[in-house]
PDB file of C-alpha atoms in Angstrom:
ATOM      1  CA  UNK A   1      -0.213   0.075  -0.169  1.00 84.00           C
ATOM      2  CA  UNK A   2       1.672   3.264  -1.117  1.00 87.00           C
ATOM      3  CA  UNK A   3      -0.279   5.586   1.071  1.00 94.00           C
ATOM      4  CA  UNK A   4      -1.716   7.173  -2.053  1.00 97.00           C
ATOM      5  CA  UNK A   5      -6.038   6.681  -2.552  1.00 97.00           C
ATOM      6  CA  UNK A   6      -7.852   7.369  -5.750  1.00 98.00           C
ATOM      7  CA  UNK A   7     -11.384   7.250  -6.171  1.00 97.00           C
ATOM      8  CA  UNK A   8     -13.587   5.645  -7.488  1.00 97.00           C
ATOM      9  CA  UNK A   9     -12.044   2.260  -8.557  1.00 97.00           C
ATOM     10  CA  UNK A  10     -14.160   1.746 -11.713  1.00 97.00           C
ATOM     11  CA  UNK A  11     -16.039   4.328 -13.866  1.00 97.00           C
ATOM     12  CA  UNK A  12     -18.536   3.662 -16.609  1.00 97.00           C
ATOM     13  CA  UNK A  13     -19.702   6.245 -18.631  1.00 97.00           C
ATOM     14  CA  UNK A  14     -21.159   7.608 -22.243  1.00 98.00           C
ATOM     15  CA  UNK A  15     -19.415   9.671 -25.090  1.00 98.00           C
ATOM     16  CA  UNK A  16     -19.682  13.235 -24.401  1.00 97.00           C
ATOM     17  CA  UNK A  17     -20.086  13.106 -20.375  1.00 98.00           C
ATOM     18  CA  UNK A  18     -17.759  14.646 -18.127  1.00 98.00           C
ATOM     19  CA  UNK A  19     -16.259  12.719 -15.091  1.00 98.00           C
ATOM     20  CA  UNK A  20     -13.890  13.640 -12.026  1.00 98.00           C
ATOM     21  CA  UNK A  21     -11.566  11.793 -10.460  1.00 98.00           C
ATOM     22  CA  UNK A  22     -10.005  11.966  -6.978  1.00 98.00           C
ATOM     23  CA  UNK A  23      -6.705  11.512  -5.508  1.00 98.00           C
ATOM     24  CA  UNK A  24      -5.572  12.016  -2.287  1.00 98.00           C
ATOM     25  CA  UNK A  25      -1.583  12.022  -1.919  1.00 97.00           C
ATOM     26  CA  UNK A  26       0.538  10.491   0.880  1.00 96.00           C
ATOM     27  CA  UNK A  27       0.436  12.079   4.284  1.00 95.00           C
ATOM     28  CA  UNK A  28       3.141  14.802   3.722  1.00 92.00           C
ATOM     29  CA  UNK A  29       3.557  14.809   0.296  1.00 94.00           C
ATOM     30  CA  UNK A  30       3.073  18.315  -1.665  1.00 94.00           C
ATOM     31  CA  UNK A  31       3.093  17.108  -5.050  1.00 94.00           C
ATOM     32  CA  UNK A  32       0.559  15.388  -7.109  1.00 95.00           C
ATOM     33  CA  UNK A  33       1.092  13.717 -10.762  1.00 94.00           C
ATOM     34  CA  UNK A  34      -1.682  12.428 -13.129  1.00 96.00           C
ATOM     35  CA  UNK A  35      -1.114   9.664 -15.374  1.00 96.00           C
ATOM     36  CA  UNK A  36      -2.826   8.207 -18.334  1.00 96.00           C
ATOM     37  CA  UNK A  37      -1.873   4.652 -19.007  1.00 95.00           C
ATOM     38  CA  UNK A  38      -3.609   2.641 -22.211  1.00 90.00           C
ATOM     39  CA  UNK A  39      -2.325  -0.586 -23.994  1.00 81.00           C
ATOM     40  CA  UNK A  40      -1.306   1.084 -27.170  1.00 79.00           C
ATOM     41  CA  UNK A  41       0.372   4.465 -25.405  1.00 80.00           C
ATOM     42  CA  UNK A  42       1.827   2.976 -22.049  1.00 85.00           C
ATOM     43  CA  UNK A  43       2.046   5.546 -19.387  1.00 91.00           C
ATOM     44  CA  UNK A  44       1.878   9.176 -20.235  1.00 93.00           C
ATOM     45  CA  UNK A  45       2.296  11.988 -17.971  1.00 91.00           C
ATOM     46  CA  UNK A  46      -0.468  14.317 -17.755  1.00 95.00           C
ATOM     47  CA  UNK A  47       0.318  17.209 -15.377  1.00 93.00           C
ATOM     48  CA  UNK A  48       1.647  17.980 -11.890  1.00 92.00           C
ATOM     49  CA  UNK A  49       0.490  20.197  -8.947  1.00 94.00           C
ATOM     50  CA  UNK A  50       3.063  21.248  -6.205  1.00 93.00           C
ATOM     51  CA  UNK A  51       1.032  22.709  -3.160  1.00 93.00           C
ATOM     52  CA  UNK A  52      -2.125  23.688  -4.998  1.00 94.00           C
ATOM     53  CA  UNK A  53      -0.093  25.290  -8.098  1.00 94.00           C
ATOM     54  CA  UNK A  54       0.319  23.647 -11.557  1.00 93.00           C
ATOM     55  CA  UNK A  55       4.222  22.774 -11.741  1.00 89.00           C
ATOM     56  CA  UNK A  56       4.993  20.874 -14.896  1.00 88.00           C
ATOM     57  CA  UNK A  57       2.285  20.226 -17.789  1.00 89.00           C
ATOM     58  CA  UNK A  58       2.722  17.050 -19.945  1.00 88.00           C
ATOM     59  CA  UNK A  59       0.527  15.159 -22.575  1.00 85.00           C
ATOM     60  CA  UNK A  60      -2.859  16.583 -21.014  1.00 94.00           C
ATOM     61  CA  UNK A  61      -5.416  17.293 -23.618  1.00 95.00           C
ATOM     62  CA  UNK A  62      -7.771  20.532 -23.207  1.00 96.00           C
ATOM     63  CA  UNK A  63     -10.439  18.855 -22.890  1.00 97.00           C
ATOM     64  CA  UNK A  64      -8.669  17.547 -19.473  1.00 97.00           C
ATOM     65  CA  UNK A  65      -8.059  19.465 -16.150  1.00 97.00           C
ATOM     66  CA  UNK A  66      -7.092  19.179 -13.003  1.00 98.00           C
ATOM     67  CA  UNK A  67      -6.753  21.332  -9.986  1.00 97.00           C
ATOM     68  CA  UNK A  68      -5.193  20.619  -6.156  1.00 98.00           C
ATOM     69  CA  UNK A  69      -6.871  21.953  -3.292  1.00 97.00           C
ATOM     70  CA  UNK A  70      -5.807  23.621  -0.061  1.00 96.00           C
ATOM     71  CA  UNK A  71      -5.956  19.971   1.933  1.00 96.00           C
ATOM     72  CA  UNK A  72      -3.869  18.744  -1.106  1.00 96.00           C
ATOM     73  CA  UNK A  73      -5.982  16.496  -2.471  1.00 97.00           C
ATOM     74  CA  UNK A  74      -6.387  16.692  -6.384  1.00 98.00           C
ATOM     75  CA  UNK A  75      -9.273  16.368  -8.783  1.00 98.00           C
ATOM     76  CA  UNK A  76      -8.896  15.226 -12.594  1.00 98.00           C
ATOM     77  CA  UNK A  77     -11.588  16.632 -14.693  1.00 98.00           C
ATOM     78  CA  UNK A  78     -12.155  14.888 -17.936  1.00 98.00           C
ATOM     79  CA  UNK A  79     -15.009  16.401 -20.183  1.00 97.00           C
ATOM     80  CA  UNK A  80     -16.586  15.343 -23.678  1.00 97.00           C
ATOM     81  CA  UNK A  81     -15.432  12.057 -23.202  1.00 98.00           C
ATOM     82  CA  UNK A  82     -14.664   9.838 -26.249  1.00 97.00           C
ATOM     83  CA  UNK A  83     -13.949   6.255 -26.630  1.00 96.00           C
ATOM     84  CA  UNK A  84     -10.187   6.816 -26.627  1.00 94.00           C
ATOM     85  CA  UNK A  85     -10.157   8.197 -23.454  1.00 96.00           C
ATOM     86  CA  UNK A  86     -10.935   4.448 -22.093  1.00 96.00           C
ATOM     87  CA  UNK A  87      -7.692   3.821 -20.016  1.00 96.00           C
ATOM     88  CA  UNK A  88      -6.462   3.502 -16.342  1.00 96.00           C
ATOM     89  CA  UNK A  89      -5.595   6.974 -14.857  1.00 98.00           C
ATOM     90  CA  UNK A  90      -2.932   6.905 -12.099  1.00 97.00           C
ATOM     91  CA  UNK A  91      -2.797   9.461  -9.513  1.00 97.00           C
ATOM     92  CA  UNK A  92       1.077   9.472  -7.705  1.00 95.00           C
ATOM     93  CA  UNK A  93       2.733  11.841  -4.981  1.00 95.00           C
ATOM     94  CA  UNK A  94       6.051  12.968  -3.737  1.00 92.00           C
ATOM     95  CA  UNK A  95       7.318  15.008  -1.355  1.00 88.00           C
ATOM     96  CA  UNK A  96       9.239  17.739  -3.226  1.00 79.00           C
ATOM     97  CA  UNK A  97       7.916  19.598  -6.213  1.00 73.00           C
ATOM     98  CA  UNK A  98      11.498  20.469  -8.026  1.00 70.00           C
ATOM     99  CA  UNK A  99      11.158  18.348 -11.018  1.00 69.00           C
ATOM    100  CA  UNK A 100       9.908  14.369 -11.226  1.00 70.00           C
ATOM    101  CA  UNK A 101      10.733  13.158  -8.047  1.00 76.00           C
ATOM    102  CA  UNK A 102      10.468   9.387  -6.915  1.00 85.00           C
ATOM    103  CA  UNK A 103       6.828   9.120  -7.052  1.00 90.00           C
ATOM    104  CA  UNK A 104       4.363   6.833  -5.235  1.00 93.00           C
ATOM    105  CA  UNK A 105       1.361   5.788  -7.007  1.00 95.00           C
ATOM    106  CA  UNK A 106      -2.316   4.914  -6.124  1.00 97.00           C
ATOM    107  CA  UNK A 107      -4.152   2.020  -7.246  1.00 96.00           C
ATOM    108  CA  UNK A 108      -5.701   3.739 -10.223  1.00 97.00           C
ATOM    109  CA  UNK A 109      -8.739   4.713 -11.546  1.00 97.00           C
ATOM    110  CA  UNK A 110      -9.989   2.637 -14.579  1.00 97.00           C
ATOM    111  CA  UNK A 111     -12.433   4.563 -16.990  1.00 97.00           C
ATOM    112  CA  UNK A 112     -14.376   2.933 -19.437  1.00 97.00           C
ATOM    113  CA  UNK A 113     -15.971   5.160 -22.172  1.00 97.00           C
ATOM    114  CA  UNK A 114     -18.813   3.601 -24.121  1.00 97.00           C
TER     115      UNK A 114
ATOM    116  CA  UNK B   1      11.770  14.849 -28.853  1.00 80.00           C
ATOM    117  CA  UNK B   2      12.646  12.585 -26.144  1.00 84.00           C
ATOM    118  CA  UNK B   3      12.599   8.950 -26.547  1.00 90.00           C
ATOM    119  CA  UNK B   4      12.659   5.965 -24.298  1.00 95.00           C
ATOM    120  CA  UNK B   5      13.056   2.451 -25.671  1.00 96.00           C
ATOM    121  CA  UNK B   6      12.844  -0.652 -23.529  1.00 97.00           C
ATOM    122  CA  UNK B   7      13.899  -3.944 -24.694  1.00 97.00           C
ATOM    123  CA  UNK B   8      13.222  -6.681 -24.597  1.00 97.00           C
ATOM    124  CA  UNK B   9       9.494  -6.528 -24.596  1.00 96.00           C
ATOM    125  CA  UNK B  10       9.098  -9.773 -22.919  1.00 98.00           C
ATOM    126  CA  UNK B  11      11.482 -11.577 -21.265  1.00 98.00           C
ATOM    127  CA  UNK B  12      10.668 -15.242 -19.793  1.00 98.00           C
ATOM    128  CA  UNK B  13      13.389 -17.031 -17.350  1.00 97.00           C
ATOM    129  CA  UNK B  14      13.838 -19.727 -15.145  1.00 97.00           C
ATOM    130  CA  UNK B  15      14.116 -19.485 -11.419  1.00 97.00           C
ATOM    131  CA  UNK B  16      17.686 -18.484 -10.679  1.00 97.00           C
ATOM    132  CA  UNK B  17      18.320 -17.289 -14.319  1.00 97.00           C
ATOM    133  CA  UNK B  18      19.893 -14.127 -14.195  1.00 98.00           C
ATOM    134  CA  UNK B  19      19.605 -11.588 -17.251  1.00 98.00           C
ATOM    135  CA  UNK B  20      19.515  -7.804 -17.755  1.00 98.00           C
ATOM    136  CA  UNK B  21      16.769  -5.276 -19.225  1.00 98.00           C
ATOM    137  CA  UNK B  22      17.648  -2.162 -21.190  1.00 98.00           C
ATOM    138  CA  UNK B  23      16.310   1.174 -21.219  1.00 98.00           C
ATOM    139  CA  UNK B  24      17.958   3.308 -24.029  1.00 98.00           C
ATOM    140  CA  UNK B  25      17.042   7.019 -23.954  1.00 96.00           C
ATOM    141  CA  UNK B  26      17.540   9.898 -26.354  1.00 93.00           C
ATOM    142  CA  UNK B  27      17.094  13.142 -24.270  1.00 87.00           C
ATOM    143  CA  UNK B  28      18.028  16.700 -24.240  1.00 82.00           C
ATOM    144  CA  UNK B  29      19.575  17.256 -20.843  1.00 84.00           C
ATOM    145  CA  UNK B  30      18.549  14.462 -18.551  1.00 89.00           C
ATOM    146  CA  UNK B  31      17.934  15.148 -14.818  1.00 90.00           C
ATOM    147  CA  UNK B  32      17.268  11.712 -13.959  1.00 92.00           C
ATOM    148  CA  UNK B  33      16.128   8.218 -14.979  1.00 95.00           C
ATOM    149  CA  UNK B  34      13.697   6.178 -12.850  1.00 95.00           C
ATOM    150  CA  UNK B  35      12.785   2.420 -12.859  1.00 97.00           C
ATOM    151  CA  UNK B  36       9.303   1.029 -11.398  1.00 96.00           C
ATOM    152  CA  UNK B  37       7.980  -2.460 -11.203  1.00 97.00           C
ATOM    153  CA  UNK B  38       4.215  -2.681 -12.042  1.00 96.00           C
ATOM    154  CA  UNK B  39       1.960  -5.523 -11.253  1.00 95.00           C
ATOM    155  CA  UNK B  40      -0.963  -6.221 -13.492  1.00 91.00           C
ATOM    156  CA  UNK B  41      -4.178  -3.701 -12.318  1.00 87.00           C
ATOM    157  CA  UNK B  42      -2.032  -1.832 -10.042  1.00 92.00           C
ATOM    158  CA  UNK B  43      -0.099   1.357  -9.853  1.00 94.00           C
ATOM    159  CA  UNK B  44       3.665   1.329 -10.696  1.00 94.00           C
ATOM    160  CA  UNK B  45       5.709   0.917  -7.529  1.00 95.00           C
ATOM    161  CA  UNK B  46       8.986   3.029  -7.398  1.00 93.00           C
ATOM    162  CA  UNK B  47      12.565   1.172  -7.572  1.00 96.00           C
ATOM    163  CA  UNK B  48      15.427   3.165  -8.196  1.00 94.00           C
ATOM    164  CA  UNK B  49      16.319   6.671  -9.454  1.00 93.00           C
ATOM    165  CA  UNK B  50      19.863   7.432 -11.085  1.00 95.00           C
ATOM    166  CA  UNK B  51      20.938  10.691 -11.619  1.00 92.00           C
ATOM    167  CA  UNK B  52      24.089  10.404 -13.430  1.00 92.00           C
ATOM    168  CA  UNK B  53      26.497   8.295 -15.619  1.00 94.00           C
ATOM    169  CA  UNK B  54      28.189   5.516 -13.727  1.00 96.00           C
ATOM    170  CA  UNK B  55      25.721   5.576 -10.922  1.00 96.00           C
ATOM    171  CA  UNK B  56      24.716   2.185  -9.721  1.00 97.00           C
ATOM    172  CA  UNK B  57      21.860   1.288  -7.080  1.00 96.00           C
ATOM    173  CA  UNK B  58      20.841  -1.890  -5.681  1.00 97.00           C
ATOM    174  CA  UNK B  59      17.905  -3.443  -3.799  1.00 94.00           C
ATOM    175  CA  UNK B  60      17.683  -7.052  -2.832  1.00 95.00           C
ATOM    176  CA  UNK B  61      18.421  -9.013  -6.430  1.00 96.00           C
ATOM    177  CA  UNK B  62      17.867  -5.795  -8.902  1.00 98.00           C
ATOM    178  CA  UNK B  63      20.807  -3.762  -9.314  1.00 98.00           C
ATOM    179  CA  UNK B  64      20.220  -0.686 -11.891  1.00 98.00           C
ATOM    180  CA  UNK B  65      23.228   1.179 -13.663  1.00 98.00           C
ATOM    181  CA  UNK B  66      23.095   4.313 -16.026  1.00 97.00           C
ATOM    182  CA  UNK B  67      25.582   5.349 -18.554  1.00 95.00           C
ATOM    183  CA  UNK B  68      25.014   8.163 -21.079  1.00 92.00           C
ATOM    184  CA  UNK B  69      22.560   6.505 -23.334  1.00 94.00           C
ATOM    185  CA  UNK B  70      21.086   3.956 -21.539  1.00 97.00           C
ATOM    186  CA  UNK B  71      20.417   2.224 -18.428  1.00 98.00           C
ATOM    187  CA  UNK B  72      20.231  -1.309 -17.205  1.00 98.00           C
ATOM    188  CA  UNK B  73      18.385  -3.201 -14.570  1.00 98.00           C
ATOM    189  CA  UNK B  74      20.101  -6.341 -13.758  1.00 98.00           C
ATOM    190  CA  UNK B  75      18.409  -9.044 -12.299  1.00 98.00           C
ATOM    191  CA  UNK B  76      19.761 -11.577 -10.212  1.00 98.00           C
ATOM    192  CA  UNK B  77      18.738 -15.013  -9.421  1.00 97.00           C
ATOM    193  CA  UNK B  78      15.339 -13.905  -9.918  1.00 97.00           C
ATOM    194  CA  UNK B  79      12.489 -15.510  -8.029  1.00 97.00           C
ATOM    195  CA  UNK B  80       8.841 -15.893  -9.236  1.00 97.00           C
ATOM    196  CA  UNK B  81       7.611 -12.931  -7.270  1.00 97.00           C
ATOM    197  CA  UNK B  82       9.767 -10.871  -9.434  1.00 97.00           C
ATOM    198  CA  UNK B  83       7.625 -11.388 -12.568  1.00 98.00           C
ATOM    199  CA  UNK B  84       6.048  -7.942 -13.597  1.00 98.00           C
ATOM    200  CA  UNK B  85       6.365  -5.223 -15.820  1.00 97.00           C
ATOM    201  CA  UNK B  86       9.522  -3.000 -15.261  1.00 98.00           C
ATOM    202  CA  UNK B  87       9.053   0.519 -16.449  1.00 97.00           C
ATOM    203  CA  UNK B  88      11.864   3.121 -16.683  1.00 96.00           C
ATOM    204  CA  UNK B  89      11.125   6.980 -17.278  1.00 94.00           C
ATOM    205  CA  UNK B  90      13.569   9.655 -17.768  1.00 93.00           C
ATOM    206  CA  UNK B  91      13.150  13.241 -16.339  1.00 89.00           C
ATOM    207  CA  UNK B  92      14.388  16.085 -18.885  1.00 87.00           C
ATOM    208  CA  UNK B  93      14.394  19.757 -19.086  1.00 79.00           C
ATOM    209  CA  UNK B  94      13.894  22.500 -17.085  1.00 72.00           C
ATOM    210  CA  UNK B  95      11.247  24.181 -14.925  1.00 68.00           C
ATOM    211  CA  UNK B  96       8.811  22.931 -17.305  1.00 71.00           C
ATOM    212  CA  UNK B  97      10.237  19.604 -17.591  1.00 76.00           C
ATOM    213  CA  UNK B  98       9.373  16.587 -19.697  1.00 82.00           C
ATOM    214  CA  UNK B  99       8.797  12.991 -17.795  1.00 85.00           C
ATOM    215  CA  UNK B 100       8.483  10.258 -20.491  1.00 90.00           C
ATOM    216  CA  UNK B 101       8.138   6.399 -19.796  1.00 92.00           C
ATOM    217  CA  UNK B 102       9.227   3.290 -21.760  1.00 95.00           C
ATOM    218  CA  UNK B 103       6.658   1.198 -22.812  1.00 94.00           C
ATOM    219  CA  UNK B 104       7.970  -1.576 -20.329  1.00 96.00           C
ATOM    220  CA  UNK B 105       9.574  -4.880 -20.206  1.00 97.00           C
ATOM    221  CA  UNK B 106       7.328  -8.147 -19.294  1.00 97.00           C
ATOM    222  CA  UNK B 107       9.428 -10.480 -16.842  1.00 98.00           C
ATOM    223  CA  UNK B 108       8.122 -13.805 -16.221  1.00 98.00           C
ATOM    224  CA  UNK B 109      10.053 -16.134 -13.700  1.00 98.00           C
ATOM    225  CA  UNK B 110       8.963 -19.604 -14.005  1.00 97.00           C
ATOM    226  CA  UNK B 111       9.605 -21.703 -10.753  1.00 95.00           C
TER     227      UNK B 111
END
């Protein structure tokens, strides 16, 4: 158990809909990272937040957005969903915010878009 | 564009048969290289960070090494519980850094 929690574990929704994925980092960690993992693309870094502020941006689509709240939990919002958005979404956390430090991953949310 | 290539894609070993996994990379300004282990349906588990060529790190049966073009994950006398997908990732760039993962090597260790 990494100490990172993600909810929900599974999510099934229809094309065009909007969903919110939630992540709580390990106690004491200030950085949260979001990833998308699909069979063909592998693990793709989406975005990092550090202590409430966006720190780095990867391959995140404009239809996706994230935020980190004062209690350090983070949410990833996915809108206008397409079939290709079906994937595992992971959240990870780390202590520092300078760059991509060693990260501790949550169990993931499996999103299925039908 | 940063590229990370892991080989082989899949590796099957007998218990006790040592081998190495390769991660070759092309990045502008390597800041660090990470190795993770991922079990099916679970999040990656951090193993090592390497920061500069020549650096080595060990943990139980695993040893990671780094050169200017590639990293190796050496597995000595593997056990069935070492079966997993091993991912490497490279961190490059400045304040808006890049983090690029390879597609992984699926390791199966047979008893």
